[in-house]
Coordinates of C-alpha atoms and ligand atoms in Angstrom, one line a residue:
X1 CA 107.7 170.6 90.0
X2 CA 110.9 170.6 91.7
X3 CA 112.9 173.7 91.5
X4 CA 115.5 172.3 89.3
X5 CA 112.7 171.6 86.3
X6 CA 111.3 175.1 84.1
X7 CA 108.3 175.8 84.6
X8 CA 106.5 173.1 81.7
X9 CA 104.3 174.6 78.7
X10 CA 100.5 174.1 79.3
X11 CA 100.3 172.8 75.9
X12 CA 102.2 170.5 73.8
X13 CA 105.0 172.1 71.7
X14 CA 105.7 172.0 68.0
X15 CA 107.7 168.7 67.2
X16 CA 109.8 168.2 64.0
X17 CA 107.8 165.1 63.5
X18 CA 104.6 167.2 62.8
X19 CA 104.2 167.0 59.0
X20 CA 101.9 170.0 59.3
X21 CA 104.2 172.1 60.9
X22 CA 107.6 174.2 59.4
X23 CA 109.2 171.6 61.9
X24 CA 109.4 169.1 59.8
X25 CA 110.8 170.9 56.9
X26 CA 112.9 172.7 58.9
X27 CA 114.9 169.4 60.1
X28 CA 114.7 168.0 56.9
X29 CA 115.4 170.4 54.6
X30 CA 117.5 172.6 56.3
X31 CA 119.0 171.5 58.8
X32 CA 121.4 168.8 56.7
X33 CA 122.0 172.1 54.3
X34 CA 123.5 173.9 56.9
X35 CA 125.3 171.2 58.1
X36 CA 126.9 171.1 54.8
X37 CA 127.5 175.0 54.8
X38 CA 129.5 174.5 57.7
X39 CA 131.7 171.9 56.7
X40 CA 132.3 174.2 53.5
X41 CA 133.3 176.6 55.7
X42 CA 135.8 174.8 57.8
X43 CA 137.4 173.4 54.4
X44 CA 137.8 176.3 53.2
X45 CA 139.8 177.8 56.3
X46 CA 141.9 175.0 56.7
X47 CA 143.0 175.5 53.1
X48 CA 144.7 179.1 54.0
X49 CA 146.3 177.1 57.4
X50 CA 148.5 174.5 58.6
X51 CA 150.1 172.3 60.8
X52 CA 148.2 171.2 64.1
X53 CA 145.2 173.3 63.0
X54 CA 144.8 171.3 59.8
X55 CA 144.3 168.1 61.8
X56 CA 141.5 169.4 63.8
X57 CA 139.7 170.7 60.9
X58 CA 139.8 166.8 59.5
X59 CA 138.4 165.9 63.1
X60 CA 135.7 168.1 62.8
X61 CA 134.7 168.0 59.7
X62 CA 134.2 164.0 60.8
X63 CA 132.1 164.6 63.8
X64 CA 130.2 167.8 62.2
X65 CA 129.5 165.2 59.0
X66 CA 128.6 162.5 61.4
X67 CA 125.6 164.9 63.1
X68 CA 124.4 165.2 59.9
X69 CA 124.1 161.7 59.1
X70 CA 122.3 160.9 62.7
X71 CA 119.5 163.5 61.4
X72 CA 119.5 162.1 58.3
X73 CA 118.8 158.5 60.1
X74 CA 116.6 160.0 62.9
X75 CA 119.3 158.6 65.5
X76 CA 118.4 159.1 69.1
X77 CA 119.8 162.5 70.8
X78 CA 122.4 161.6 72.9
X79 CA 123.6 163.6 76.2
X80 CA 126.3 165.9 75.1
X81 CA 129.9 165.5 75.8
X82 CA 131.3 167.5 78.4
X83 CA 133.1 170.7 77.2
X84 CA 134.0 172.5 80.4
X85 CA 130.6 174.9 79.8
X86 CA 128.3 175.2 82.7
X87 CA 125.0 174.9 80.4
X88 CA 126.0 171.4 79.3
X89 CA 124.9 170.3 82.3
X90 CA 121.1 171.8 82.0
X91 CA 120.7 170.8 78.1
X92 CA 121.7 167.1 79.2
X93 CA 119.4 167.6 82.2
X94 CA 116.4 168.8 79.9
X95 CA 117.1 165.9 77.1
X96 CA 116.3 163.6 80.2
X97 CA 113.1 165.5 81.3
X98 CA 111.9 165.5 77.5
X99 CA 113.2 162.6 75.9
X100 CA 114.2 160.3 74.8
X101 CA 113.7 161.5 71.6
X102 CA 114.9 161.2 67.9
X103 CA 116.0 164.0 65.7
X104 CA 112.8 164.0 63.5
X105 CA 110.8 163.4 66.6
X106 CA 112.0 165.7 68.8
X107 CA 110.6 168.9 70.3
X108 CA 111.3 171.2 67.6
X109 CA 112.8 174.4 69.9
X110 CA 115.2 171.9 71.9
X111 CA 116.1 170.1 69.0
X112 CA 117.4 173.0 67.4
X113 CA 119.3 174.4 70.1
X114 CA 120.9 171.2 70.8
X115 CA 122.0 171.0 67.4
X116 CA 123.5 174.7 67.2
X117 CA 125.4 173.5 71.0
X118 CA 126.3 170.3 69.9
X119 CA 128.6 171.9 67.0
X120 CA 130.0 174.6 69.1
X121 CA 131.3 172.2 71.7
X122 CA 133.2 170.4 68.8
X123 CA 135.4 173.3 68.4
X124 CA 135.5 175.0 71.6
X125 CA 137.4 171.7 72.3
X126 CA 140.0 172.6 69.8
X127 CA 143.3 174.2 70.3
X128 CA 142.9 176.2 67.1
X129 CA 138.6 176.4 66.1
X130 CA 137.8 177.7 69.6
X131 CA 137.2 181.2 68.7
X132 CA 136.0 180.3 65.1
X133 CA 132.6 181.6 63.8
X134 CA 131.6 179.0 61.5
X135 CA 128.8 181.4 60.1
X136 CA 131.3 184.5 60.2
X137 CA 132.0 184.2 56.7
X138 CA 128.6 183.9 55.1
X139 CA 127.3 186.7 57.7
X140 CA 130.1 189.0 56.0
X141 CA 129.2 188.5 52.2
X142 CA 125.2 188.8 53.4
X143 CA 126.0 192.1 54.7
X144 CA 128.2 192.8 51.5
X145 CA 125.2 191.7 48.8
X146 CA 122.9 194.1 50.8
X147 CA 124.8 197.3 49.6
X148 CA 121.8 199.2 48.0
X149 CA 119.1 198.5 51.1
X150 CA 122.5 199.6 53.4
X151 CA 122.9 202.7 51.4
X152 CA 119.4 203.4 51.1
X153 CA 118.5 203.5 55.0
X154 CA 121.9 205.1 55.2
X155 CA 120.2 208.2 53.3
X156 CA 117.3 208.3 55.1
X157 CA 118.7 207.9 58.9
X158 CA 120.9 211.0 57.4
X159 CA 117.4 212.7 55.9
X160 CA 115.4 212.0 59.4
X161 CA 117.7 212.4 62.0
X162 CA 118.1 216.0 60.4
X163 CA 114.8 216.8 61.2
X164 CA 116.0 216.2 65.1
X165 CA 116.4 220.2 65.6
X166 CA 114.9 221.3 69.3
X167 CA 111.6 222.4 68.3
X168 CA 110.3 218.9 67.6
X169 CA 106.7 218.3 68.9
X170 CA 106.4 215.1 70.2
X171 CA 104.0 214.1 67.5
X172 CA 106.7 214.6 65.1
X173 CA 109.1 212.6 67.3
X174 CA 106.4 209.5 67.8
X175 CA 105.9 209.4 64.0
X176 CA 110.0 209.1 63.5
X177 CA 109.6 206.3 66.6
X178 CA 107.4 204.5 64.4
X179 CA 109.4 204.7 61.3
X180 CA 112.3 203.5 63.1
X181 CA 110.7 200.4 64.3
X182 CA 109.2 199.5 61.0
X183 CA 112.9 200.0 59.8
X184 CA 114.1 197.1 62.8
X185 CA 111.3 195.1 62.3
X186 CA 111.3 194.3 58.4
X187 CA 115.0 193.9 58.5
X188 CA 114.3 190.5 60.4
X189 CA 112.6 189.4 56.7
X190 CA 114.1 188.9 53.5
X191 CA 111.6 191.4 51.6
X192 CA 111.8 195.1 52.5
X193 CA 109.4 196.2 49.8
X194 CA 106.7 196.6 53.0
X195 CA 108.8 199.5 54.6
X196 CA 107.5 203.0 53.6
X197 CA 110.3 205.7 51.9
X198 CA 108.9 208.9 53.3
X199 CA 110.5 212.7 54.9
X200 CA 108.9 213.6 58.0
X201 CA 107.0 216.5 55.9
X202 CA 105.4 213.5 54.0
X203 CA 104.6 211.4 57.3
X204 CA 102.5 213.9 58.4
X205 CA 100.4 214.1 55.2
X206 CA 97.2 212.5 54.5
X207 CA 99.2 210.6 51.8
X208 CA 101.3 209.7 54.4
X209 CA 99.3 208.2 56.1
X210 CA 97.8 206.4 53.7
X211 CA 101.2 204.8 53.1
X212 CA 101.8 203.5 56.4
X213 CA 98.7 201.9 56.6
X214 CA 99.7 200.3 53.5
X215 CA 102.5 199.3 55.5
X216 CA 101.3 198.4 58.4
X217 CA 98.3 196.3 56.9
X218 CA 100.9 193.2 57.2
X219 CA 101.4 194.1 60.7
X220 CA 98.7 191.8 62.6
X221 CA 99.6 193.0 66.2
X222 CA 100.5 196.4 66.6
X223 CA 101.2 197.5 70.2
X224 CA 103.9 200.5 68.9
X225 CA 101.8 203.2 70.8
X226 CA 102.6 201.2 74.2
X227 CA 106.2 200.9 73.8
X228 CA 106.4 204.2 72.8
X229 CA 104.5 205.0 75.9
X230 CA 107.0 203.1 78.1
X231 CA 110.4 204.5 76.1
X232 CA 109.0 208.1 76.1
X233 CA 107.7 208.5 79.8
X234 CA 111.5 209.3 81.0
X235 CA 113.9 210.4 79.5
X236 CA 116.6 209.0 80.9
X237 CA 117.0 205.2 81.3
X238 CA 118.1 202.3 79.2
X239 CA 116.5 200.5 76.4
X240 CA 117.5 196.6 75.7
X241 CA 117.5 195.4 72.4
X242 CA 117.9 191.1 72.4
X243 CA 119.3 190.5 68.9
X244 CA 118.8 188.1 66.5
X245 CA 120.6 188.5 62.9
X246 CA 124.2 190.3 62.2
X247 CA 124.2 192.2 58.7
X248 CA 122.0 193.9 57.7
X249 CA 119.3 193.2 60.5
X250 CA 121.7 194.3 63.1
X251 CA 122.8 197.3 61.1
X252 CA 118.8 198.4 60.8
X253 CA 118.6 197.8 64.6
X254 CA 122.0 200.1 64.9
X255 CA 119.8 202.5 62.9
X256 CA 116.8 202.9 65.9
X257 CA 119.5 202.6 68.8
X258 CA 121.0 205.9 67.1
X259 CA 117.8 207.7 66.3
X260 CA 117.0 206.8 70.1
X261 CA 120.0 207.9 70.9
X262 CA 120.2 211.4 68.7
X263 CA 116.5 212.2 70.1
X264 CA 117.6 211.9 73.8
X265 CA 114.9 209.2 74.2
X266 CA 117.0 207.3 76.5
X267 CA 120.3 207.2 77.7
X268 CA 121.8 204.2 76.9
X269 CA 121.1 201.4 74.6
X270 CA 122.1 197.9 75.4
X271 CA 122.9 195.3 72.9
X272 CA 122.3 191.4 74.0
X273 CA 124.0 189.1 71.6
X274 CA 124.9 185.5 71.9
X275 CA 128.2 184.3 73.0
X276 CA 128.3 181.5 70.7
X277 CA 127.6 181.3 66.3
X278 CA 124.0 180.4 66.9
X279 CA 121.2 179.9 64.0
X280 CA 123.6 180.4 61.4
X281 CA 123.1 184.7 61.1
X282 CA 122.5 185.0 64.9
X283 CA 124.7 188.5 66.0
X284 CA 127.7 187.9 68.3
X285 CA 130.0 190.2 70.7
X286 CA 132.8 190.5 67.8
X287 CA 130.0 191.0 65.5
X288 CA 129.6 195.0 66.3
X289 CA 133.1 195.7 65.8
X290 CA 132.8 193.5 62.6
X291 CA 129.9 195.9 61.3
X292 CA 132.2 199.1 62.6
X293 CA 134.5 198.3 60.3
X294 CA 133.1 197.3 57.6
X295 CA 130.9 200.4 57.6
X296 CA 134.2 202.3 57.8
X297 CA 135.4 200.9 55.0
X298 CA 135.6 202.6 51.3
X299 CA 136.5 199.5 49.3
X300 CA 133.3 196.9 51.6
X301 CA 130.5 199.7 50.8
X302 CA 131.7 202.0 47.7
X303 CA 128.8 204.0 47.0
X304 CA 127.0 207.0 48.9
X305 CA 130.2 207.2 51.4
X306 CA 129.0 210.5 52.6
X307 CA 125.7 209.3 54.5
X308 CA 127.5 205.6 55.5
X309 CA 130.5 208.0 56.6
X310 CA 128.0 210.4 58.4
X311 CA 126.3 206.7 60.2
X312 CA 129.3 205.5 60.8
X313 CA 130.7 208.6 62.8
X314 CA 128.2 208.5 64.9
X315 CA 128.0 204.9 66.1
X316 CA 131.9 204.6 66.6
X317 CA 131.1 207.9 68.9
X318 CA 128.1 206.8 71.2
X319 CA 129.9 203.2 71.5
X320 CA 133.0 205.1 73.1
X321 CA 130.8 207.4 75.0
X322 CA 129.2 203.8 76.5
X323 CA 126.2 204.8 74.9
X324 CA 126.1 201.9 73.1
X325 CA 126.5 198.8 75.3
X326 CA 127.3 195.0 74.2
X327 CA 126.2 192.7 77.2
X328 CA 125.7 188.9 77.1
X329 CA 124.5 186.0 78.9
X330 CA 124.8 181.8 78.3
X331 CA 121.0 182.1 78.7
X332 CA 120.6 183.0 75.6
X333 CA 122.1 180.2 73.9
X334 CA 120.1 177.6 76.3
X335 CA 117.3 175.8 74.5
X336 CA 114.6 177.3 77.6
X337 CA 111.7 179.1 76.6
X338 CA 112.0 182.8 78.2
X339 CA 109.1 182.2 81.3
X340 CA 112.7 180.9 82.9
X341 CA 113.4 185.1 82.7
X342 CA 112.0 185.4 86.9
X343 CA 113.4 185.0 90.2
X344 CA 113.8 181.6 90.1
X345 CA 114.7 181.2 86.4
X346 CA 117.6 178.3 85.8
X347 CA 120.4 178.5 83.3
X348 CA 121.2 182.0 83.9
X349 CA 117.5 183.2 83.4
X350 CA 117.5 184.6 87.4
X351 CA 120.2 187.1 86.5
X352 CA 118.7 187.9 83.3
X353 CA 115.3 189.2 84.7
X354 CA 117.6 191.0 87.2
X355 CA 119.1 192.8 84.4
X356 CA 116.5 193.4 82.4
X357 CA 113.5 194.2 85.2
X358 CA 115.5 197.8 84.8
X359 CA 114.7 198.6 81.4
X360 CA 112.5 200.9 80.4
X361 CA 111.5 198.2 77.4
X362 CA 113.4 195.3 75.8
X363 CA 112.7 194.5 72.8
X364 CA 113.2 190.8 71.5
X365 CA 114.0 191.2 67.8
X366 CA 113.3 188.2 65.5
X367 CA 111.3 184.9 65.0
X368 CA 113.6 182.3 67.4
X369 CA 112.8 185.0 70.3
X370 CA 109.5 185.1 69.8
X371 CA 109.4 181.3 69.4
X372 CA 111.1 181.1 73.0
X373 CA 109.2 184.1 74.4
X374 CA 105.5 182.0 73.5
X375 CA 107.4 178.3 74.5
X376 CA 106.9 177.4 70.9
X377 CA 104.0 175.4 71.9
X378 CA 101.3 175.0 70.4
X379 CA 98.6 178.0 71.4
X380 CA 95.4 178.5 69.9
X381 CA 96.2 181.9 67.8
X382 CA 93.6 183.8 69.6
X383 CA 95.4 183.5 72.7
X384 CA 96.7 186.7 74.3
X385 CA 100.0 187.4 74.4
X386 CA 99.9 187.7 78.3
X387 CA 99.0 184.1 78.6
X388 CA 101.5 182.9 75.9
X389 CA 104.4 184.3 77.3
X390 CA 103.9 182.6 81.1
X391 CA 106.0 184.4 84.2
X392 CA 107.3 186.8 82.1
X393 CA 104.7 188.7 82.0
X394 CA 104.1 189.5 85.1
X395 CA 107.8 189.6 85.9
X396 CA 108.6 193.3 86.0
X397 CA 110.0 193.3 82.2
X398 CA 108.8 195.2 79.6
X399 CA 108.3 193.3 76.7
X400 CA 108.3 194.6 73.3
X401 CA 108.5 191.8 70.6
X402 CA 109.7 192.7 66.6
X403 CA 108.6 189.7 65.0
X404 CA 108.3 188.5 61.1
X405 CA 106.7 185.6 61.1
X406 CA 108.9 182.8 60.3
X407 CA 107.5 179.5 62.3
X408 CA 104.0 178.7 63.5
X409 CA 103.6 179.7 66.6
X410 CA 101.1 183.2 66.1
X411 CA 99.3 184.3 69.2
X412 CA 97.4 187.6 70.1
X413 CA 95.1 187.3 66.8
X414 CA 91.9 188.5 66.6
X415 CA 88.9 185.2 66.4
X416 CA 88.9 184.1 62.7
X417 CA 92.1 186.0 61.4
X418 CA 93.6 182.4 61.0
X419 CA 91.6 180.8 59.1
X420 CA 91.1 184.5 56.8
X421 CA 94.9 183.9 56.2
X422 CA 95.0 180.6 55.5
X423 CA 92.6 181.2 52.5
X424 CA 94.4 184.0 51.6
X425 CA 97.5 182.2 51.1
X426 CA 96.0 178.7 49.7
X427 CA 94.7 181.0 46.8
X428 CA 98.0 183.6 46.6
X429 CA 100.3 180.6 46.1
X430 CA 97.6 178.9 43.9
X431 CA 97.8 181.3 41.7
X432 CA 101.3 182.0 41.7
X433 CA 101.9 178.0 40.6
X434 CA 103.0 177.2 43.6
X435 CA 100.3 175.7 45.9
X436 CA 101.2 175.6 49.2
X437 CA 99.2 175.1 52.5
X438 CA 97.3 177.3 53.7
X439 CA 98.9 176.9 57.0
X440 CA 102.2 178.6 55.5
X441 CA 101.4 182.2 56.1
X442 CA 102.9 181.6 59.4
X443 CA 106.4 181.4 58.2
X444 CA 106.3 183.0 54.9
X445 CA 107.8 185.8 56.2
X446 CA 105.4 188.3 54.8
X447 CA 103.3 188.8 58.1
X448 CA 104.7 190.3 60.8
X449 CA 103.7 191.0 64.7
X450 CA 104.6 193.6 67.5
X451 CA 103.0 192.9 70.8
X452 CA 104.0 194.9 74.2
X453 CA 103.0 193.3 77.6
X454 CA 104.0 195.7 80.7
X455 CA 105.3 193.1 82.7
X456 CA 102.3 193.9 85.3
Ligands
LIG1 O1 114.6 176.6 60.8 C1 113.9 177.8 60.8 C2 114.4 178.8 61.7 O2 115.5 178.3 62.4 C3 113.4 179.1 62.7 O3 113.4 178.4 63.8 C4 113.7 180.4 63.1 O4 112.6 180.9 63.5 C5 114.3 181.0 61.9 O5 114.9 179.9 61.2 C6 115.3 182.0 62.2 O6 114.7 183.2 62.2 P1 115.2 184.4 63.0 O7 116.6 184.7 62.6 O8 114.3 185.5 62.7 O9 115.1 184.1 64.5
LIG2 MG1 118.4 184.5 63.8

């Protein structure tokens, strides 16, 4: 391997020719829908401009509509044009290593990128698109349709983080960690019906705890204890949180940044978003201040003002204190798995392990992280979690992984789970009239996973 090449996958990855896989649907039933989304979006912003920026819109809405139509004819990839962008260079490099291929037989987690690059180097070409979030719209009216689930975790970060007085054990304090993280993690799925609705009082009961296990019976790898080993060993220190959606995600991760924040458990939390519109809800730089305001705002959220008011106060003041940090790298946005996070890592993966080797945890939020964390390849599910996740875990980076399961890569489960949860779900959607395969658990979004590796 020369030193040019990542460091390959031991096993093959998922392809979006695999007809057993959410590959396949995924190119072929999504991918053209949110082709179409975009296109919508630029037609509808060109309607409220003019001039010279009404002319690129026609141009891109023709090269954006002609993407679509090479997937819907499984045309070959093709290098992409030149754009003035360093990482260019290194997805045309890895379409050479991998392919050739076609876009319904293509390694799914390259594929994918390269789709998500290819249309952001149509406008970052323009005079007038360069800056434009194609998916900025849509993330805003998400956000907007979430109102009661905002409002609701707006009462109780208000109800816990009173409980935050100076005589807290740290029992009390690991139990709030806990709820917390539950809050990040199931705001990465569509259904929050799995998060528990408790006072600390009630945590601490026996019926309590019968409600988190409830919970947490969804949860199929559950390393919290560990992470909350490595975030409360110091106090001081930074914690890392790699983002994946803006809305309501984002906001619920703003929710344990604060309560890590308002608990002293660290002194800094840094945000890592993507620097270009990225898997349609994917968080961006602009995206915080985006949320800032529209959490200020009495006419975007209109009900219980107080506790969003009472949020919102104290997010605007840790981000001016530079509590709250935004920091981002083109890495991200590259289509390499994350065992390019080491020394030697290319496409900006060497300065990302730099970073992030001092953090007392990072957490990677979301399913497309995990997916890059494991290579997206296809493991036996029984495989650990160290071996899954290559250099990186023995790089010097805490790893703490907030997953709902939304693809098929699953690792780190115990012998025969698989195959349990297959049944389970053959007979669930059965039942339900809509028979699906078993296989689908996966990326239902109903299961959800949490492993830590120590980076040792
Ligand atoms: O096409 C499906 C998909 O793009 C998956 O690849 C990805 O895992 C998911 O959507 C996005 O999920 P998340 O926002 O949690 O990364
Ligand atoms: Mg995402």
């Amino acid at each position: 391997m020369s030193s040019s090449s990542p460091v390959p996958s031991p096993v093959g990855v998922y392809l979006t020719s695999d007809p057993t896989s959410f590959a396949l649907t995924s190119a072929t039933a999504r991918w053209p829908v949110i082709i179409t989304g975009v296109i919508d979006d630029i037609h509808r912003t060109a309607l409220e401009s003019e001039g010279e920026k009404v002319t690129e819109a026609k141009e891109l809405i023709e090269k954006i509509g002609a993407v679509k139509h090479e997937i819907e004819h499984d045309r070959q990839l093709v290098p992409l044009e030149d754009d003035g962008l360093d990482d260019i260079a290194l997805y045309n490099a890895e379409l050479e290593r991998q392919g050739p291929m076609t876009w319904l037989n293509a390694p799914w987690l390259y594929s994918e990128c390269y789709l998500y690059r290819k249309l952001y180097s149509f406008t970052v070409t323009t005079k007038h698109w360069k800056d434009y979030d194609f998916f900025g719209r849509q993330k805003l009216d998400a956000f907007q349709s979430s109102e009661v689930a905002v409002a609701e975790l707006a009462l109780r970060y208000k109800a816990l983080s009173g409980q935050l007085h100076e005589n807290i054990t740290q029992e009390q304090l690991k139990l709030l960690f806990r709820e917390f993280i539950d809050i990040s993690l199931w705001g990465n799925a569509t259904d929050l019906s799995l998060l528990t609705n408790l006072s600390l009082d009630q945590l601490q009961s026996l019926q309590g705890e019968k409600a988190r296990k409830e919970s947490e019976k969804n949860i199929l790898v559950n390393d919290v204890d560990k992470a909350w080993q490595a975030i409360s060993g110091t106090k001081d220190g930074r914690v890392d949180i790699v983002l994946d959606n803006a809305g309501f995600e984002f906001y619920a991760d703003i929710l344990f940044a604060l309560f890590l924040l308002d608990s002293d458990l660290t002194e800094t939390v840094i945000f890592h978003p993507k620097s270009l519109p990225w898997f349609v809800s994917d968080v961006l730089p602009i995206d915080l201040s985006v949320l800032i305001n529209a959490l200020g705002s009495s006419t975007f959220f209109t009900s219980h003002r107080n506790e969003i008011d009472y949020l919102h106060g104290k997010l605007v003041k840790y981000n001016e204190e530079g509590r709250i940090l935004i920091r981002t790298s083109p890495f991200w946005t590259t289509s390499l798995a994350f065992w390019e996070i080491r020394e030697n890592g290319l496409g900006g993966g060497h300065a990302v392990w730099q970073d992030l080797k001092n953090s007392k945890t990072v957490i990677f939020k979301g399913d497309l992280n995990y997916r890059k964390l494991t290579y997206d390849a296809e493991w036996p599910r029984s495989t650990s979690f160290k071996e899954a996740i290559g250099p990186l875990a023995t790089s010097g980076v805490k790893v703490f992984s907030l997953r709902t399961c939304k693809a098929d890569v699953v690792v780190g489960l115990p012998d025969g789970k698989d195959v349990e949860l297959e049944k389970e779900w053959e007979a669930k959607t059965a039942a339900s009239g809509k028979p699906q395969t078993g296989k689908g658990w996966a990326w239902s979004g109903k299961w959800a996973v949490m492993p830590f590796s120590t980076g040792q």
